[in-house]
JSON list of C-alpha atoms in Angstrom, two decimals:
[
{"chain": "A", "resi": 3, "resn": "MET", "atom": "CA", "xyz": [-12.78, 16.60, -10.91]},
{"chain": "A", "resi": 4, "resn": "THR", "atom": "CA", "xyz": [-10.98, 15.11, -7.89]},
{"chain": "A", "resi": 5, "resn": "GLU", "atom": "CA", "xyz": [-8.22, 17.52, -5.45]},
{"chain": "A", "resi": 6, "resn": "ARG", "atom": "CA", "xyz": [-6.05, 17.46, -2.24]},
{"chain": "A", "resi": 7, "resn": "ASP", "atom": "CA", "xyz": [-6.83, 20.17, -0.28]},
{"chain": "A", "resi": 8, "resn": "LEU", "atom": "CA", "xyz": [-3.12, 21.55, 0.20]},
{"chain": "A", "resi": 9, "resn": "PRO", "atom": "CA", "xyz": [-2.07, 24.54, 1.90]},
{"chain": "A", "resi": 10, "resn": "ILE", "atom": "CA", "xyz": [-2.41, 27.38, -0.58]},
{"chain": "A", "resi": 11, "resn": "HIS", "atom": "CA", "xyz": [1.88, 28.76, -1.33]},
{"chain": "A", "resi": 12, "resn": "HIS", "atom": "CA", "xyz": [2.75, 25.98, 1.09]},
{"chain": "A", "resi": 13, "resn": "ARG", "atom": "CA", "xyz": [6.49, 25.29, 0.75]},
{"chain": "A", "resi": 14, "resn": "ALA", "atom": "CA", "xyz": [8.13, 21.55, 0.88]},
{"chain": "A", "resi": 15, "resn": "GLU", "atom": "CA", "xyz": [11.16, 19.68, 1.22]},
{"chain": "A", "resi": 16, "resn": "ASP", "atom": "CA", "xyz": [12.52, 17.04, -0.96]},
{"chain": "A", "resi": 17, "resn": "PRO", "atom": "CA", "xyz": [11.46, 14.02, 0.78]},
{"chain": "A", "resi": 18, "resn": "GLY", "atom": "CA", "xyz": [14.41, 12.04, -0.45]},
{"chain": "A", "resi": 19, "resn": "GLY", "atom": "CA", "xyz": [13.69, 8.89, -2.19]},
{"chain": "A", "resi": 20, "resn": "ARG", "atom": "CA", "xyz": [14.41, 7.04, -5.54]},
{"chain": "A", "resi": 21, "resn": "LEU", "atom": "CA", "xyz": [11.22, 6.18, -7.69]},
{"chain": "A", "resi": 22, "resn": "TRP", "atom": "CA", "xyz": [10.32, 2.85, -6.07]},
{"chain": "A", "resi": 23, "resn": "SER", "atom": "CA", "xyz": [10.52, 4.07, -2.48]},
{"chain": "A", "resi": 24, "resn": "PHE", "atom": "CA", "xyz": [7.02, 5.58, -3.18]},
{"chain": "A", "resi": 25, "resn": "GLY", "atom": "CA", "xyz": [4.95, 2.46, -3.01]},
{"chain": "A", "resi": 26, "resn": "LYS", "atom": "CA", "xyz": [4.52, -1.67, -3.34]},
{"chain": "A", "resi": 27, "resn": "VAL", "atom": "CA", "xyz": [2.94, -1.91, -6.58]},
{"chain": "A", "resi": 28, "resn": "ILE", "atom": "CA", "xyz": [2.39, -0.21, -9.79]},
{"chain": "A", "resi": 29, "resn": "TRP", "atom": "CA", "xyz": [-0.88, -0.29, -11.87]},
{"chain": "A", "resi": 30, "resn": "VAL", "atom": "CA", "xyz": [-0.88, -1.33, -15.31]},
{"chain": "A", "resi": 31, "resn": "HIS", "atom": "CA", "xyz": [-3.99, -1.97, -18.00]},
{"chain": "A", "resi": 32, "resn": "CYS", "atom": "CA", "xyz": [-4.85, -5.47, -17.39]},
{"chain": "A", "resi": 33, "resn": "PRO", "atom": "CA", "xyz": [-3.15, -7.33, -21.15]},
{"chain": "A", "resi": 34, "resn": "GLU", "atom": "CA", "xyz": [-7.27, -9.61, -21.22]},
{"chain": "A", "resi": 35, "resn": "CYS", "atom": "CA", "xyz": [-9.30, -6.39, -19.87]},
{"chain": "A", "resi": 36, "resn": "ASP", "atom": "CA", "xyz": [-7.40, -3.21, -20.14]},
{"chain": "A", "resi": 37, "resn": "LYS", "atom": "CA", "xyz": [-9.28, -2.16, -16.68]},
{"chain": "A", "resi": 38, "resn": "ALA", "atom": "CA", "xyz": [-6.10, -1.35, -13.92]},
{"chain": "A", "resi": 39, "resn": "ALA", "atom": "CA", "xyz": [-4.38, -4.03, -12.35]},
{"chain": "A", "resi": 40, "resn": "LYS", "atom": "CA", "xyz": [-1.77, -4.22, -9.91]},
{"chain": "A", "resi": 41, "resn": "LYS", "atom": "CA", "xyz": [1.90, -5.48, -11.32]},
{"chain": "A", "resi": 42, "resn": "ASP", "atom": "CA", "xyz": [4.63, -6.02, -8.03]},
{"chain": "A", "resi": 43, "resn": "ASN", "atom": "CA", "xyz": [7.73, -8.16, -8.25]},
{"chain": "A", "resi": 44, "resn": "HIS", "atom": "CA", "xyz": [5.39, -11.61, -9.02]},
{"chain": "A", "resi": 45, "resn": "GLY", "atom": "CA", "xyz": [3.49, -9.70, -12.17]},
{"chain": "A", "resi": 46, "resn": "VAL", "atom": "CA", "xyz": [0.75, -9.05, -12.74]},
{"chain": "A", "resi": 47, "resn": "ASN", "atom": "CA", "xyz": [-3.06, -9.23, -11.05]},
{"chain": "A", "resi": 48, "resn": "CYS", "atom": "CA", "xyz": [-6.59, -7.83, -11.44]},
{"chain": "A", "resi": 49, "resn": "ASN", "atom": "CA", "xyz": [-9.28, -8.06, -9.97]},
{"chain": "A", "resi": 50, "resn": "HIS", "atom": "CA", "xyz": [-11.80, -7.76, -12.88]},
{"chain": "A", "resi": 51, "resn": "CYS", "atom": "CA", "xyz": [-10.86, -10.49, -14.86]},
{"chain": "A", "resi": 52, "resn": "GLY", "atom": "CA", "xyz": [-8.94, -12.45, -13.10]},
{"chain": "A", "resi": 53, "resn": "HIS", "atom": "CA", "xyz": [-5.57, -12.27, -15.59]},
{"chain": "A", "resi": 54, "resn": "THR", "atom": "CA", "xyz": [-2.33, -13.36, -13.57]},
{"chain": "A", "resi": 55, "resn": "THR", "atom": "CA", "xyz": [0.71, -13.80, -14.97]},
{"chain": "A", "resi": 56, "resn": "ILE", "atom": "CA", "xyz": [2.75, -16.83, -16.04]},
{"chain": "A", "resi": 57, "resn": "GLN", "atom": "CA", "xyz": [5.21, -17.55, -13.96]},
{"chain": "A", "resi": 58, "resn": "SER", "atom": "CA", "xyz": [7.31, -19.45, -15.82]},
{"chain": "A", "resi": 59, "resn": "ARG", "atom": "CA", "xyz": [9.66, -22.01, -13.93]},
{"chain": "A", "resi": 60, "resn": "LYS", "atom": "CA", "xyz": [12.09, -22.45, -16.56]},
{"chain": "A", "resi": 61, "resn": "PRO", "atom": "CA", "xyz": [15.70, -21.29, -16.62]},
{"chain": "A", "resi": 62, "resn": "SER", "atom": "CA", "xyz": [14.90, -18.45, -18.96]},
{"chain": "A", "resi": 63, "resn": "ASN", "atom": "CA", "xyz": [11.05, -16.74, -19.11]},
{"chain": "A", "resi": 64, "resn": "ASN", "atom": "CA", "xyz": [10.03, -17.96, -22.68]},
{"chain": "A", "resi": 65, "resn": "ARG", "atom": "CA", "xyz": [6.41, -17.43, -21.98]},
{"chain": "A", "resi": 66, "resn": "TRP", "atom": "CA", "xyz": [6.98, -13.12, -23.05]},
{"chain": "A", "resi": 67, "resn": "ALA", "atom": "CA", "xyz": [6.19, -12.93, -26.78]},
{"chain": "A", "resi": 68, "resn": "THR", "atom": "CA", "xyz": [4.98, -10.27, -29.60]},
{"chain": "A", "resi": 69, "resn": "PRO", "atom": "CA", "xyz": [3.08, -10.93, -32.71]},
{"chain": "A", "resi": 70, "resn": "ALA", "atom": "CA", "xyz": [5.18, -12.45, -35.39]},
{"chain": "A", "resi": 71, "resn": "SER", "atom": "CA", "xyz": [3.64, -10.19, -37.61]},
{"chain": "A", "resi": 72, "resn": "SER", "atom": "CA", "xyz": [3.66, -6.16, -36.25]},
{"chain": "A", "resi": 73, "resn": "LYS", "atom": "CA", "xyz": [0.50, -5.41, -38.52]},
{"chain": "A", "resi": 74, "resn": "GLN", "atom": "CA", "xyz": [-1.00, -8.52, -37.61]},
{"chain": "A", "resi": 75, "resn": "LYS", "atom": "CA", "xyz": [-5.23, -7.79, -38.10]},
{"chain": "A", "resi": 76, "resn": "CYS", "atom": "CA", "xyz": [-7.38, -9.68, -35.66]},
{"chain": "A", "resi": 77, "resn": "THR", "atom": "CA", "xyz": [-9.20, -13.05, -36.84]},
{"chain": "A", "resi": 78, "resn": "HIS", "atom": "CA", "xyz": [-12.74, -11.08, -36.07]},
{"chain": "A", "resi": 79, "resn": "CYS", "atom": "CA", "xyz": [-13.19, -7.64, -36.98]},
{"chain": "A", "resi": 80, "resn": "GLY", "atom": "CA", "xyz": [-10.41, -7.34, -38.73]},
{"chain": "A", "resi": 81, "resn": "GLU", "atom": "CA", "xyz": [-8.38, -4.55, -36.74]},
{"chain": "A", "resi": 82, "resn": "ALA", "atom": "CA", "xyz": [-5.12, -4.05, -35.63]},
{"chain": "A", "resi": 83, "resn": "ILE", "atom": "CA", "xyz": [-4.23, -5.65, -32.52]},
{"chain": "A", "resi": 84, "resn": "GLY", "atom": "CA", "xyz": [-1.12, -4.47, -31.33]},
{"chain": "A", "resi": 85, "resn": "ASN", "atom": "CA", "xyz": [2.28, -5.89, -31.19]},
{"chain": "A", "resi": 86, "resn": "GLU", "atom": "CA", "xyz": [2.74, -5.47, -27.23]},
{"chain": "A", "resi": 87, "resn": "ASP", "atom": "CA", "xyz": [4.09, -8.33, -25.03]},
{"chain": "A", "resi": 88, "resn": "ARG", "atom": "CA", "xyz": [2.35, -10.75, -23.40]},
{"chain": "A", "resi": 89, "resn": "PRO", "atom": "CA", "xyz": [2.70, -13.40, -21.07]},
{"chain": "A", "resi": 90, "resn": "THR", "atom": "CA", "xyz": [0.35, -15.78, -22.42]},
{"chain": "A", "resi": 91, "resn": "ALA", "atom": "CA", "xyz": [2.63, -17.47, -25.29]},
{"chain": "A", "resi": 92, "resn": "ARG", "atom": "CA", "xyz": [2.30, -21.80, -25.77]},
{"chain": "A", "resi": 93, "resn": "THR", "atom": "CA", "xyz": [4.07, -23.73, -28.56]},
{"chain": "A", "resi": 94, "resn": "LYS", "atom": "CA", "xyz": [1.96, -25.77, -30.98]},
{"chain": "A", "resi": 95, "resn": "ASP", "atom": "CA", "xyz": [3.81, -27.87, -33.04]},
{"chain": "A", "resi": 96, "resn": "GLY", "atom": "CA", "xyz": [7.03, -26.69, -32.32]},
{"chain": "A", "resi": 97, "resn": "GLU", "atom": "CA", "xyz": [5.75, -23.05, -33.83]},
{"chain": "A", "resi": 98, "resn": "LEU", "atom": "CA", "xyz": [4.82, -20.43, -31.06]},
{"chain": "A", "resi": 99, "resn": "PHE", "atom": "CA", "xyz": [2.22, -18.44, -30.61]},
{"chain": "A", "resi": 100, "resn": "LEU", "atom": "CA", "xyz": [0.67, -16.11, -28.04]},
{"chain": "A", "resi": 101, "resn": "GLN", "atom": "CA", "xyz": [-3.05, -15.29, -27.51]},
{"chain": "A", "resi": 102, "resn": "VAL", "atom": "CA", "xyz": [-4.56, -11.90, -27.79]},
{"chain": "A", "resi": 103, "resn": "ARG", "atom": "CA", "xyz": [-7.68, -10.23, -26.71]},
{"chain": "A", "resi": 104, "resn": "CYS", "atom": "CA", "xyz": [-8.83, -7.73, -28.84]},
{"chain": "A", "resi": 105, "resn": "PRO", "atom": "CA", "xyz": [-8.85, -4.31, -27.86]},
{"chain": "A", "resi": 106, "resn": "HIS", "atom": "CA", "xyz": [-11.26, -3.27, -30.60]},
{"chain": "A", "resi": 107, "resn": "CYS", "atom": "CA", "xyz": [-13.56, -6.34, -30.18]},
{"chain": "A", "resi": 108, "resn": "GLY", "atom": "CA", "xyz": [-13.02, -8.08, -27.29]},
{"chain": "A", "resi": 109, "resn": "GLU", "atom": "CA", "xyz": [-12.37, -11.44, -28.44]},
{"chain": "A", "resi": 110, "resn": "THR", "atom": "CA", "xyz": [-10.00, -13.64, -27.74]},
{"chain": "A", "resi": 111, "resn": "ASP", "atom": "CA", "xyz": [-7.75, -16.13, -30.52]},
{"chain": "A", "resi": 112, "resn": "ASP", "atom": "CA", "xyz": [-3.97, -17.20, -31.11]},
{"chain": "A", "resi": 113, "resn": "TYR", "atom": "CA", "xyz": [-2.14, -15.68, -33.10]},
{"chain": "A", "resi": 114, "resn": "PRO", "atom": "CA", "xyz": [2.03, -16.33, -34.73]},
{"chain": "A", "resi": 115, "resn": "ALA", "atom": "CA", "xyz": [4.24, -14.77, -32.21]},
{"chain": "A", "resi": 116, "resn": "ARG", "atom": "CA", "xyz": [8.25, -14.65, -31.65]},
{"chain": "A", "resi": 117, "resn": "PRO", "atom": "CA", "xyz": [9.49, -14.09, -28.12]},
{"chain": "A", "resi": 118, "resn": "GLY", "atom": "CA", "xyz": [9.95, -11.03, -26.55]},
{"chain": "A", "resi": 119, "resn": "TRP", "atom": "CA", "xyz": [11.60, -9.65, -24.45]},
{"chain": "A", "resi": 120, "resn": "THR", "atom": "CA", "xyz": [13.22, -11.32, -21.64]},
{"chain": "A", "resi": 121, "resn": "THR", "atom": "CA", "xyz": [14.34, -10.14, -17.82]},
{"chain": "A", "resi": 122, "resn": "GLN", "atom": "CA", "xyz": [17.49, -12.88, -18.55]},
{"chain": "A", "resi": 123, "resn": "ARG", "atom": "CA", "xyz": [18.51, -10.63, -21.45]},
{"chain": "A", "resi": 124, "resn": "PHE", "atom": "CA", "xyz": [17.83, -6.97, -21.26]},
{"chain": "A", "resi": 125, "resn": "GLY", "atom": "CA", "xyz": [18.09, -7.22, -17.22]},
{"chain": "A", "resi": 126, "resn": "TYR", "atom": "CA", "xyz": [13.79, -5.43, -17.03]},
{"chain": "A", "resi": 127, "resn": "GLU", "atom": "CA", "xyz": [10.43, -7.40, -16.79]},
{"chain": "A", "resi": 128, "resn": "PRO", "atom": "CA", "xyz": [8.22, -6.22, -19.67]},
{"chain": "A", "resi": 129, "resn": "GLY", "atom": "CA", "xyz": [4.46, -5.17, -19.02]},
{"chain": "A", "resi": 130, "resn": "PRO", "atom": "CA", "xyz": [1.31, -3.78, -19.81]},
{"chain": "A", "resi": 131, "resn": "PRO", "atom": "CA", "xyz": [0.96, 0.29, -19.47]},
{"chain": "A", "resi": 132, "resn": "LEU", "atom": "CA", "xyz": [1.06, 2.34, -16.71]},
{"chain": "A", "resi": 133, "resn": "PHE", "atom": "CA", "xyz": [-3.07, 2.93, -16.39]},
{"chain": "A", "resi": 134, "resn": "LEU", "atom": "CA", "xyz": [-1.85, 6.43, -14.27]},
{"chain": "A", "resi": 135, "resn": "ALA", "atom": "CA", "xyz": [-1.13, 8.14, -17.54]},
{"chain": "A", "resi": 136, "resn": "THR", "atom": "CA", "xyz": [-1.69, 11.61, -19.19]},
{"chain": "A", "resi": 137, "resn": "GLN", "atom": "CA", "xyz": [-0.79, 14.40, -21.60]},
{"chain": "A", "resi": 138, "resn": "VAL", "atom": "CA", "xyz": [0.52, 17.12, -20.48]},
{"chain": "A", "resi": 139, "resn": "ALA", "atom": "CA", "xyz": [2.25, 20.76, -22.18]},
{"chain": "A", "resi": 140, "resn": "GLY", "atom": "CA", "xyz": [2.75, 18.12, -24.93]},
{"chain": "A", "resi": 141, "resn": "GLU", "atom": "CA", "xyz": [4.43, 15.77, -22.45]},
{"chain": "A", "resi": 142, "resn": "THR", "atom": "CA", "xyz": [3.06, 12.46, -20.52]},
{"chain": "A", "resi": 143, "resn": "LEU", "atom": "CA", "xyz": [2.72, 12.91, -17.21]},
{"chain": "A", "resi": 144, "resn": "TRP", "atom": "CA", "xyz": [2.12, 9.70, -15.01]},
{"chain": "A", "resi": 145, "resn": "VAL", "atom": "CA", "xyz": [2.50, 8.20, -11.84]},
{"chain": "A", "resi": 146, "resn": "GLN", "atom": "CA", "xyz": [2.35, 4.48, -10.25]},
{"chain": "A", "resi": 147, "resn": "ASN", "atom": "CA", "xyz": [0.56, 4.30, -7.72]},
{"chain": "A", "resi": 148, "resn": "LEU", "atom": "CA", "xyz": [-0.88, 6.95, -4.96]},
{"chain": "A", "resi": 149, "resn": "ALA", "atom": "CA", "xyz": [2.17, 7.17, -2.77]},
{"chain": "A", "resi": 150, "resn": "HIS", "atom": "CA", "xyz": [3.69, 8.33, -6.18]},
{"chain": "A", "resi": 151, "resn": "LEU", "atom": "CA", "xyz": [0.70, 11.03, -6.52]},
{"chain": "A", "resi": 152, "resn": "ASP", "atom": "CA", "xyz": [0.90, 12.20, -3.66]},
{"chain": "A", "resi": 153, "resn": "ALA", "atom": "CA", "xyz": [4.20, 12.81, -3.22]},
{"chain": "A", "resi": 154, "resn": "LEU", "atom": "CA", "xyz": [3.96, 14.50, -6.66]},
{"chain": "A", "resi": 155, "resn": "GLU", "atom": "CA", "xyz": [1.49, 16.71, -5.77]},
{"chain": "A", "resi": 156, "resn": "ASP", "atom": "CA", "xyz": [3.11, 18.09, -2.21]},
{"chain": "A", "resi": 157, "resn": "TRP", "atom": "CA", "xyz": [5.87, 18.64, -4.58]},
{"chain": "A", "resi": 158, "resn": "LEU", "atom": "CA", "xyz": [5.21, 20.19, -7.80]},
{"chain": "A", "resi": 159, "resn": "GLY", "atom": "CA", "xyz": [2.23, 22.24, -6.01]},
{"chain": "A", "resi": 160, "resn": "ALA", "atom": "CA", "xyz": [3.92, 23.84, -3.63]},
{"chain": "A", "resi": 161, "resn": "LYS", "atom": "CA", "xyz": [5.65, 28.07, -4.23]},
{"chain": "A", "resi": 162, "resn": "VAL", "atom": "CA", "xyz": [8.62, 26.97, -2.27]},
{"chain": "A", "resi": 163, "resn": "ARG", "atom": "CA", "xyz": [10.54, 24.16, -2.58]},
{"chain": "A", "resi": 164, "resn": "GLU", "atom": "CA", "xyz": [13.42, 22.54, -1.10]},
{"chain": "A", "resi": 165, "resn": "ARG", "atom": "CA", "xyz": [16.04, 20.50, -1.27]},
{"chain": "A", "resi": 166, "resn": "GLY", "atom": "CA", "xyz": [15.99, 17.89, 1.61]},
{"chain": "A", "resi": 167, "resn": "PRO", "atom": "CA", "xyz": [18.56, 15.86, 3.64]},
{"chain": "A", "resi": 168, "resn": "GLN", "atom": "CA", "xyz": [19.06, 12.74, 1.74]},
{"chain": "A", "resi": 169, "resn": "PRO", "atom": "CA", "xyz": [22.02, 13.91, -0.90]},
{"chain": "A", "resi": 170, "resn": "GLY", "atom": "CA", "xyz": [22.07, 12.62, -4.38]},
{"chain": "A", "resi": 171, "resn": "LEU", "atom": "CA", "xyz": [19.60, 12.55, -7.56]},
{"chain": "A", "resi": 172, "resn": "THR", "atom": "CA", "xyz": [16.06, 11.98, -5.26]},
{"chain": "A", "resi": 173, "resn": "MET", "atom": "CA", "xyz": [13.50, 11.26, -7.46]},
{"chain": "A", "resi": 174, "resn": "MET", "atom": "CA", "xyz": [11.94, 14.47, -7.07]},
{"chain": "A", "resi": 175, "resn": "ALA", "atom": "CA", "xyz": [15.55, 16.38, -8.19]},
{"chain": "A", "resi": 176, "resn": "LYS", "atom": "CA", "xyz": [15.49, 14.24, -11.05]},
{"chain": "A", "resi": 177, "resn": "LEU", "atom": "CA", "xyz": [11.74, 15.07, -13.11]},
{"chain": "A", "resi": 178, "resn": "PRO", "atom": "CA", "xyz": [12.06, 16.48, -16.42]},
{"chain": "A", "resi": 179, "resn": "ARG", "atom": "CA", "xyz": [12.50, 20.74, -16.19]},
{"chain": "A", "resi": 180, "resn": "TRP", "atom": "CA", "xyz": [8.88, 20.86, -18.38]},
{"chain": "A", "resi": 181, "resn": "MET", "atom": "CA", "xyz": [7.49, 19.34, -15.18]},
{"chain": "A", "resi": 182, "resn": "LYS", "atom": "CA", "xyz": [9.06, 21.81, -12.73]},
{"chain": "A", "resi": 183, "resn": "ALA", "atom": "CA", "xyz": [8.65, 25.25, -15.38]},
{"chain": "A", "resi": 184, "resn": "SER", "atom": "CA", "xyz": [6.84, 27.57, -13.12]},
{"chain": "A", "resi": 185, "resn": "THR", "atom": "CA", "xyz": [4.60, 27.84, -16.14]},
{"chain": "A", "resi": 186, "resn": "ASN", "atom": "CA", "xyz": [3.61, 24.80, -16.79]},
{"chain": "A", "resi": 187, "resn": "ARG", "atom": "CA", "xyz": [2.81, 24.49, -12.48]},
{"chain": "A", "resi": 188, "resn": "ALA", "atom": "CA", "xyz": [-1.00, 25.11, -12.99]},
{"chain": "A", "resi": 189, "resn": "LYS", "atom": "CA", "xyz": [-1.17, 22.27, -16.49]},
{"chain": "A", "resi": 190, "resn": "VAL", "atom": "CA", "xyz": [0.79, 20.02, -13.98]},
{"chain": "A", "resi": 191, "resn": "LEU", "atom": "CA", "xyz": [-1.28, 19.87, -11.31]},
{"chain": "A", "resi": 192, "resn": "ARG", "atom": "CA", "xyz": [-4.80, 19.60, -13.60]},
{"chain": "A", "resi": 193, "resn": "GLY", "atom": "CA", "xyz": [-3.68, 17.02, -14.73]},
{"chain": "A", "resi": 194, "resn": "LEU", "atom": "CA", "xyz": [-2.37, 15.48, -11.09]},
{"chain": "A", "resi": 195, "resn": "ALA", "atom": "CA", "xyz": [-6.09, 15.83, -10.38]},
{"chain": "A", "resi": 196, "resn": "GLN", "atom": "CA", "xyz": [-7.02, 14.21, -13.65]},
{"chain": "A", "resi": 197, "resn": "LEU", "atom": "CA", "xyz": [-5.19, 11.27, -12.48]},
{"chain": "A", "resi": 198, "resn": "ARG", "atom": "CA", "xyz": [-6.12, 11.02, -8.90]},
{"chain": "A", "resi": 199, "resn": "GLU", "atom": "CA", "xyz": [-10.14, 11.63, -10.67]},
{"chain": "A", "resi": 200, "resn": "ARG", "atom": "CA", "xyz": [-9.30, 8.57, -12.58]},
{"chain": "A", "resi": 201, "resn": "ALA", "atom": "CA", "xyz": [-8.23, 6.13, -10.23]},
{"chain": "A", "resi": 202, "resn": "GLU", "atom": "CA", "xyz": [-10.91, 7.26, -7.83]},
{"chain": "A", "resi": 203, "resn": "LYS", "atom": "CA", "xyz": [-13.20, 5.72, -10.08]},
{"chain": "A", "resi": 204, "resn": "ALA", "atom": "CA", "xyz": [-10.76, 2.54, -11.38]},
{"chain": "A", "resi": 205, "resn": "GLY", "atom": "CA", "xyz": [-10.92, 1.96, -7.35]},
{"chain": "A", "resi": 206, "resn": "ILE", "atom": "CA", "xyz": [-7.66, 2.06, -7.33]},
{"chain": "A", "resi": 207, "resn": "ASP", "atom": "CA", "xyz": [-6.92, 2.05, -3.15]},
{"chain": "A", "resi": 208, "resn": "GLU", "atom": "CA", "xyz": [-2.98, 1.98, -3.10]}
]
């Protein structure tokens, strides 16, 4: 397992900043091949299969959609295809369809769809799940990128944690109690080490 070489019983000072201060990209599961893909203000881009978020020129981003039925099954293998929003919707004869690659057999087909969430209606852009996530003590431990991972390892791995010069609810101040609890410290650090190992295997470099 990959681990950073941190000083034993080191002290850490809250670096300040909110979540978006750590790293410029978010690593997510590619909607097409499920490998690690970068997500930024322009959308999702995958270096493995070439998937790129379709940018809509219309006032409302109507290309995001989800399968019309939450129980939609693959037309090839019969397994459930999932109901996540995807940026690959298209209209045929006035009806909305969504291109989905089956996570089980890998075949791609079009399925009846309905409009998904939009940035204009809800203030955020939907997207694939985070790539760097794992379960720790019955909770989900996740990081967006390597800078986020480094910051959490430094802070949560410290024997003594000190408030920094920046006031207010920083990212560290807003961490959930289970993550900061001394009883979970070893578990959380193992989980972060697992995420670092996963990042290395996936070729994540930032």
